[in-house]
Amino acid sequence: MTGDISQSSSSPDSVNRKLSRRPYLKALGTSILAGGLAGCSGGGGDGDGGGSGDGDSSGGDGDSGGNDGGTTGSSGGGELDEVSMEIASTFAENHVLVAGAATRFKEIVEEESDGNFTVSISPGGAYGAEDEISELVAEGGVEAHSQGTFPFLQYAPKYFFFANPFVMGGFDHILRLHDSDLMSDGYDQIIENGNQRPVGNMVYRGARHLCTKEGTGAVASAADVEGLSLRVSEIPPWVQIFSEIGFDTSAIAWTEVYSAMQTGTVDSIEAPPGALNSARLFEVFDILNITSHQITTGNIYLNEEFYQGLDETYQDIVQKAGDEATDHASEMAQEQEQGHIDTFESEHGITINQDADRQSFADAAEPAIQNLFDSEWAHTWEDIRNV
């Protein structure tokens, strides 16, 4: 059995479709809550799951932390009370999870509620890195965050498999997985363990590629990277997978990646084009090898107690806004992705290597991925491939 599932971007139909888990999550959240719930410059990343992940975040000012409790129901006269919430993000204002998802969510919620439900956005890591913001949302210190897949790693680690190199077969495959029963327990665990719920569809944020220097040259196959130093995010399964392929891996915080490449601490990095562009990493690598080894995703997550305290009308508005905003962000990211690659080549002199043999990398990664499914992750790899 080979480890390859060819990567592909999503069709417009799959980007726009609404995932059927929404009513399920709404009902589930109510039952869980009834049973009781527990409880700056650039610190974060492009949402690869790590608290210091591959980020294009820059410092930013945030509004004051969490909502003061406010009123979230309807008044005796039947009119909806005024409600406010804040969305925090590690990412900069121009990042697709902020400019696309969070901003569009704000617009829809405020429009649908006639201004009675207001949303503020605090981007740029004002509340810290992804793990810190996720914990803050779990504690109710802020009502929501627009982030990567860190809540799955933090609160449902057995279901984090979809956010690892060479596991999934593209964005359509990821959407099918998240719309299937195979992820139901994972969403349960995020609500139970993390006191938060995803309220949108998974956001497409770009395919990750391998970046090398001129001295290394273009990479044709896995045989070319034996012993090559690679910066990886501080996520144990990623370290295992890239080490299995043959890289000499170094877990380095995203804020240190530029200097690590500049000084030769590492000779290669991997990230999606948007993150490479925001961090100006095109200044320290020479070749973009199109390996498409992983699709980077994200979502909007709401504190569960805040959500359950909303009037049903507001809950419906939140669900509608979540679906539409995340689909909007996916479309935005797909439109921007090729533009970044074209700019790397035309304006920054980056060589675009389209000849990297992805299959050879997938085959080399297979033993590590299979071991992770056998020992740490939910389901079997075969079940996931067949979704």
Coordinates of C-alpha atoms in Angstrom, one line a residue:
M1 CA 0.0 0.0 0.0
T2 CA 1.4 3.4 -0.9
G3 CA 1.2 6.4 1.4
D4 CA 0.0 8.8 -1.4
I5 CA -3.3 10.5 -1.8
S6 CA -2.8 13.2 -4.4
Q7 CA -3.5 16.6 -3.1
S8 CA -6.1 18.8 -4.7
S9 CA -7.8 22.0 -4.0
S10 CA -11.5 22.2 -3.5
S11 CA -14.2 22.8 -6.1
P12 CA -16.5 25.8 -5.6
D13 CA -19.3 23.4 -4.8
S14 CA -17.4 21.8 -1.9
V15 CA -16.3 25.1 -0.6
N16 CA -19.8 26.4 -0.5
R17 CA -21.6 23.4 0.9
K18 CA -22.8 23.5 4.5
L19 CA -21.7 20.7 6.8
S20 CA -24.5 18.6 8.3
R21 CA -22.9 18.4 11.7
R22 CA -24.3 21.8 12.7
P23 CA -27.7 20.6 14.2
Y24 CA -25.9 17.7 15.8
L25 CA -23.4 20.0 17.5
K26 CA -26.1 22.3 18.7
A27 CA -28.1 19.5 20.3
L28 CA -24.9 17.9 21.6
G29 CA -23.7 21.1 23.3
T30 CA -27.0 21.5 25.1
S31 CA -26.8 18.0 26.6
I32 CA -23.1 18.4 27.6
L33 CA -23.7 21.8 29.2
A34 CA -26.6 20.3 31.2
G35 CA -24.2 17.7 32.6
G36 CA -21.7 20.4 33.6
L37 CA -18.5 21.7 31.9
A38 CA -15.1 22.1 33.2
G39 CA -14.5 25.1 33.6
C40 CA 3.4 40.2 20.5
S41 CA 4.9 40.5 17.8
G42 CA 4.2 37.3 15.9
G43 CA 3.9 34.8 18.6
G44 CA 1.6 32.4 16.8
G45 CA 1.5 31.0 13.4
D46 CA -0.3 29.9 10.3
G47 CA -2.3 27.5 12.4
D48 CA -0.3 24.4 12.0
G49 CA -1.5 23.3 15.3
G50 CA 1.4 24.4 17.4
G51 CA 1.3 27.2 19.9
S52 CA 4.3 28.8 18.2
G53 CA 3.4 27.6 14.8
D54 CA 4.0 28.9 11.4
G55 CA 2.6 32.3 11.6
D56 CA 2.1 35.4 9.8
S57 CA 1.0 37.2 12.9
S58 CA 2.4 40.5 14.0
G59 CA 1.8 42.4 17.2
G60 CA -1.5 44.1 17.5
D61 CA -3.6 46.0 20.0
G62 CA -6.5 44.2 21.4
D63 CA -9.7 45.3 23.0
S64 CA -10.1 44.5 26.6
G65 CA -10.3 40.8 27.4
G66 CA -13.6 38.8 27.7
N67 CA -17.2 40.0 27.7
D68 CA -18.4 41.1 31.1
G69 CA -21.2 38.6 31.1
G70 CA -23.8 40.9 29.5
T71 CA -27.2 39.7 28.6
T72 CA -27.6 37.1 26.0
G73 CA -31.3 36.2 26.2
S74 CA -34.4 38.0 25.1
S75 CA -36.2 40.6 27.2
G76 CA -39.7 40.2 28.6
G77 CA -41.1 42.1 25.7
G78 CA -39.8 39.6 23.2
E79 CA -37.1 41.9 21.8
L80 CA -33.6 40.6 21.7
D81 CA -31.2 42.2 24.2
E82 CA -27.9 43.7 23.2
V83 CA -25.0 41.3 23.2
S84 CA -21.3 41.8 22.5
M85 CA -18.5 39.3 21.9
E86 CA -14.9 39.4 21.0
I87 CA -12.9 37.3 18.5
A88 CA -9.2 36.9 19.3
S89 CA -6.6 35.7 16.8
T90 CA -2.9 35.1 16.7
F91 CA -2.9 36.2 13.1
A92 CA -2.4 39.7 11.6
E93 CA -5.2 41.7 10.2
N94 CA -4.5 40.7 6.6
H95 CA -4.5 37.0 7.4
V96 CA -7.4 35.1 5.8
L97 CA -8.7 33.9 9.3
V98 CA -9.0 37.6 10.3
A99 CA -9.7 39.5 7.1
G100 CA -11.7 36.7 5.7
A101 CA -13.4 34.6 8.4
A102 CA -13.6 36.9 11.5
T103 CA -14.4 40.1 9.6
R104 CA -17.1 38.4 7.5
F105 CA -18.5 36.8 10.7
K106 CA -18.7 40.2 12.3
E107 CA -20.5 41.7 9.3
I108 CA -23.1 39.0 9.1
V109 CA -23.9 38.8 12.8
E110 CA -24.3 42.6 13.1
E111 CA -26.3 42.9 10.0
E112 CA -28.6 39.9 10.8
S113 CA -29.2 41.3 14.4
D114 CA -29.8 44.9 13.3
G115 CA -26.8 45.9 15.3
N116 CA -28.0 44.4 18.6
F117 CA -25.3 41.7 18.5
T118 CA -21.9 43.4 18.1
V119 CA -18.5 41.7 17.4
S120 CA -15.1 43.1 18.0
I121 CA -11.8 41.5 16.7
S122 CA -8.4 41.5 18.4
P123 CA -5.8 40.2 15.9
G124 CA -2.1 40.1 15.9
G125 CA -1.5 37.9 19.0
A126 CA -2.9 40.5 21.4
Y127 CA -3.8 37.6 23.7
G128 CA -0.8 35.4 22.9
A129 CA -0.1 32.4 20.8
E130 CA -2.7 29.9 19.5
D131 CA -2.5 27.6 22.6
E132 CA -2.8 30.5 25.0
I133 CA -5.8 32.0 23.1
S134 CA -7.5 28.6 23.0
E135 CA -7.1 28.2 26.7
L136 CA -8.4 31.7 27.3
V137 CA -11.5 30.9 25.3
A138 CA -12.0 27.7 27.2
E139 CA -11.9 29.7 30.5
G140 CA -14.3 32.3 29.1
G141 CA -11.8 35.1 29.2
V142 CA -12.7 35.9 25.6
E143 CA -15.8 34.6 23.7
A144 CA -14.2 33.3 20.5
H145 CA -11.1 32.8 18.4
S146 CA -10.4 32.5 14.7
Q147 CA -7.4 30.1 14.5
G148 CA -5.9 27.0 13.0
T149 CA -6.4 23.5 14.2
F150 CA -4.8 23.8 17.6
P151 CA -8.0 23.0 19.5
F152 CA -8.0 19.5 18.0
L153 CA -4.4 18.9 19.1
Q154 CA -5.1 20.3 22.5
Y155 CA -8.5 18.9 23.3
A156 CA -9.0 16.0 20.9
P157 CA -5.5 14.8 20.0
K158 CA -6.6 11.4 18.7
Y159 CA -8.5 13.4 16.0
F160 CA -5.6 15.7 15.0
F161 CA -4.5 13.2 12.3
F162 CA -6.1 15.3 9.5
A163 CA -3.7 18.1 10.1
N164 CA -0.5 16.2 9.5
P165 CA 1.8 15.9 6.4
F166 CA 0.9 13.3 3.7
V167 CA -2.2 12.0 5.6
M168 CA -5.1 13.6 3.7
G169 CA -5.8 13.9 0.0
G170 CA -6.7 17.5 -0.4
F171 CA -9.3 20.0 0.8
D172 CA -12.3 18.1 -0.6
H173 CA -11.1 15.0 1.4
I174 CA -10.8 17.1 4.6
L175 CA -14.3 18.5 4.1
R176 CA -15.7 15.0 3.6
L177 CA -14.0 13.8 6.7
H178 CA -15.3 16.6 8.9
D179 CA -18.8 16.0 7.5
S180 CA -18.6 12.3 8.5
D181 CA -19.3 10.4 11.6
L182 CA -15.6 9.6 11.9
M183 CA -15.0 13.1 13.4
S184 CA -18.1 13.2 15.7
D185 CA -16.3 12.1 18.8
G186 CA -13.5 14.6 18.1
Y187 CA -16.0 17.5 18.0
D188 CA -17.6 16.1 21.2
Q189 CA -14.2 16.2 22.9
I190 CA -13.5 19.8 21.9
I191 CA -16.8 20.8 23.5
E192 CA -16.2 18.6 26.6
N193 CA -12.5 19.2 27.2
G194 CA -12.1 22.6 25.6
N195 CA -15.4 24.3 26.4
Q196 CA -15.6 25.6 22.8
R197 CA -17.2 24.7 19.5
P198 CA -16.3 25.2 15.9
V199 CA -19.1 27.2 14.3
G200 CA -18.0 27.2 10.7
N201 CA -16.7 24.9 8.0
M202 CA -13.0 24.1 7.8
V203 CA -11.2 27.0 6.2
Y204 CA -8.8 26.4 3.3
R205 CA -5.6 28.3 4.1
G206 CA -3.2 26.9 1.5
A207 CA -1.1 23.9 0.6
R208 CA 2.3 23.6 2.3
H209 CA 5.5 23.3 0.2
L210 CA 9.2 22.7 0.8
C211 CA 11.5 25.7 0.5
T212 CA 15.2 25.3 -0.1
K213 CA 18.3 27.4 -0.7
E214 CA 20.3 27.6 -3.9
G215 CA 23.1 25.6 -2.3
T216 CA 20.7 22.7 -1.8
G217 CA 19.1 23.1 -5.2
A218 CA 15.7 21.9 -6.4
V219 CA 14.4 18.8 -4.7
A220 CA 13.3 16.0 -7.1
S221 CA 12.5 13.2 -4.6
A222 CA 12.8 12.1 -1.0
A223 CA 16.3 10.8 -1.8
D224 CA 17.4 14.4 -2.2
V225 CA 16.6 15.4 1.3
E226 CA 18.5 12.7 3.3
G227 CA 20.2 14.7 6.1
L228 CA 18.9 18.1 4.9
S229 CA 18.2 20.3 7.9
L230 CA 14.5 21.3 8.0
R231 CA 12.7 23.6 10.4
V232 CA 9.5 22.0 11.6
S233 CA 6.7 23.2 13.8
E234 CA 6.9 22.1 17.5
I235 CA 4.3 19.3 17.0
P236 CA 5.6 15.8 17.8
P237 CA 3.9 13.9 14.9
W238 CA 5.3 16.4 12.4
V239 CA 8.8 15.8 13.8
Q240 CA 8.3 12.0 13.5
I241 CA 7.0 12.2 9.9
F242 CA 9.6 14.5 8.5
S243 CA 12.4 12.6 10.3
E244 CA 11.1 9.3 8.8
I245 CA 11.4 10.9 5.4
G246 CA 15.1 11.6 6.0
F247 CA 15.2 15.2 7.1
D248 CA 17.4 16.4 10.0
T249 CA 14.6 18.1 11.8
S250 CA 14.8 21.1 14.1
A251 CA 11.7 22.3 16.0
I252 CA 12.1 26.1 15.9
A253 CA 9.5 28.7 16.8
W254 CA 8.1 30.6 13.8
T255 CA 9.3 33.9 15.1
E256 CA 12.9 32.5 14.8
V257 CA 12.5 31.0 11.3
Y258 CA 13.8 34.0 9.3
S259 CA 17.0 34.2 11.3
A260 CA 17.4 30.4 11.3
M261 CA 17.3 30.4 7.5
Q262 CA 19.4 33.5 7.2
T263 CA 22.2 32.2 9.5
G264 CA 22.2 28.6 8.1
T265 CA 20.8 27.1 11.3
V266 CA 18.5 25.2 8.9
D267 CA 18.7 24.9 5.2
S268 CA 15.0 24.3 4.4
I269 CA 11.5 25.2 5.7
E270 CA 8.0 24.2 4.8
A271 CA 4.9 26.4 4.9
P272 CA 1.9 27.6 2.8
P273 CA 2.5 30.6 0.4
G274 CA 0.5 33.0 2.5
A275 CA 2.7 32.5 5.6
L276 CA 5.9 32.7 3.5
N277 CA 4.7 35.9 2.1
S278 CA 3.6 37.6 5.3
A279 CA 6.9 36.7 7.0
R280 CA 8.9 37.8 4.0
L281 CA 10.7 34.4 3.9
F282 CA 11.1 34.8 0.2
E283 CA 14.2 36.8 1.2
V284 CA 15.9 33.8 2.7
F285 CA 15.0 30.9 0.4
D286 CA 15.6 30.5 -3.3
I287 CA 13.5 27.6 -4.5
L288 CA 9.8 26.7 -3.8
N289 CA 9.4 23.0 -4.3
I290 CA 5.7 22.2 -5.0
T291 CA 5.3 19.2 -2.6
S292 CA 1.7 20.0 -1.5
H293 CA 2.3 17.7 1.5
Q294 CA -0.5 19.2 3.6
I295 CA -3.5 21.5 3.4
T296 CA -3.5 24.0 6.2
T297 CA -6.9 24.7 7.6
G298 CA -8.7 26.6 10.4
N299 CA -12.0 27.6 11.9
I300 CA -13.9 30.0 14.2
Y301 CA -14.4 28.6 17.7
L302 CA -16.9 29.9 20.3
N303 CA -16.9 29.5 24.0
E304 CA -19.5 26.8 24.7
E305 CA -21.1 28.5 27.8
F306 CA -21.4 31.8 25.9
Y307 CA -23.0 30.0 22.9
Q308 CA -25.5 28.1 25.1
G309 CA -26.4 31.4 26.9
L310 CA -27.5 33.0 23.6
D311 CA -31.1 33.3 22.6
E312 CA -32.0 30.7 20.0
T313 CA -32.3 33.5 17.4
Y314 CA -28.8 34.6 18.1
Q315 CA -27.6 30.9 18.0
D316 CA -29.1 30.6 14.5
I317 CA -27.4 33.8 13.5
V318 CA -24.0 32.6 14.8
Q319 CA -24.3 29.3 12.9
K320 CA -25.3 31.1 9.7
A321 CA -22.5 33.6 10.1
G322 CA -20.0 30.8 10.9
D323 CA -20.8 28.8 7.8
E324 CA -20.8 31.8 5.4
A325 CA -17.8 33.4 6.9
T326 CA -15.6 30.4 6.8
D327 CA -16.6 29.5 3.2
H328 CA -15.8 33.1 2.2
A329 CA -12.4 32.8 3.8
S330 CA -11.7 29.6 1.9
E331 CA -12.6 31.2 -1.4
M332 CA -10.4 34.2 -0.5
A333 CA -7.4 32.0 0.3
Q334 CA -7.7 30.0 -2.9
E335 CA -7.8 33.2 -4.9
Q336 CA -4.7 34.5 -3.2
E337 CA -2.6 31.4 -3.1
Q338 CA -1.5 31.3 -6.8
G339 CA -1.0 35.0 -6.7
H340 CA 1.6 34.7 -3.9
I341 CA 3.4 32.0 -5.9
D342 CA 3.4 34.1 -9.1
T343 CA 4.8 37.1 -7.1
F344 CA 7.5 35.0 -5.6
E345 CA 8.7 34.2 -9.1
S346 CA 8.1 37.5 -10.9
E347 CA 9.1 40.0 -8.2
H348 CA 11.5 38.1 -5.9
G349 CA 13.3 35.8 -8.2
I350 CA 12.2 32.5 -6.6
T351 CA 12.5 29.4 -8.7
I352 CA 9.3 27.4 -8.7
N353 CA 10.0 23.7 -8.9
Q354 CA 7.0 21.8 -10.2
D355 CA 8.9 18.5 -10.6
A356 CA 9.1 17.4 -7.0
D357 CA 7.9 13.7 -6.8
R358 CA 5.3 13.9 -4.1
Q359 CA 4.8 10.1 -4.3
S360 CA 8.4 9.4 -3.2
F361 CA 7.9 11.6 -0.1
A362 CA 4.6 10.0 0.7
D363 CA 6.1 6.5 0.4
A364 CA 9.0 7.5 2.7
A365 CA 6.6 9.0 5.3
E366 CA 4.2 6.0 5.3
P367 CA 5.9 4.0 8.2
A368 CA 5.7 6.9 10.6
I369 CA 2.1 7.8 9.7
Q370 CA 1.0 4.1 10.0
N371 CA 2.7 3.9 13.4
L372 CA 0.9 7.0 14.5
F373 CA -2.5 5.6 13.5
D374 CA -1.6 2.3 15.2
S375 CA -0.5 3.9 18.5
E376 CA -2.0 7.4 18.9
W377 CA -4.7 8.4 16.4
A378 CA -8.3 7.4 16.1
H379 CA -9.5 5.1 13.3
T380 CA -7.3 3.4 10.7
W381 CA -5.6 5.1 7.9
E382 CA -7.5 2.9 5.4
D383 CA -10.8 4.2 6.9
I384 CA -9.7 7.8 6.6
R385 CA -8.6 7.3 3.0
N386 CA -11.9 5.8 2.1
V387 CA -14.0 8.7 3.3

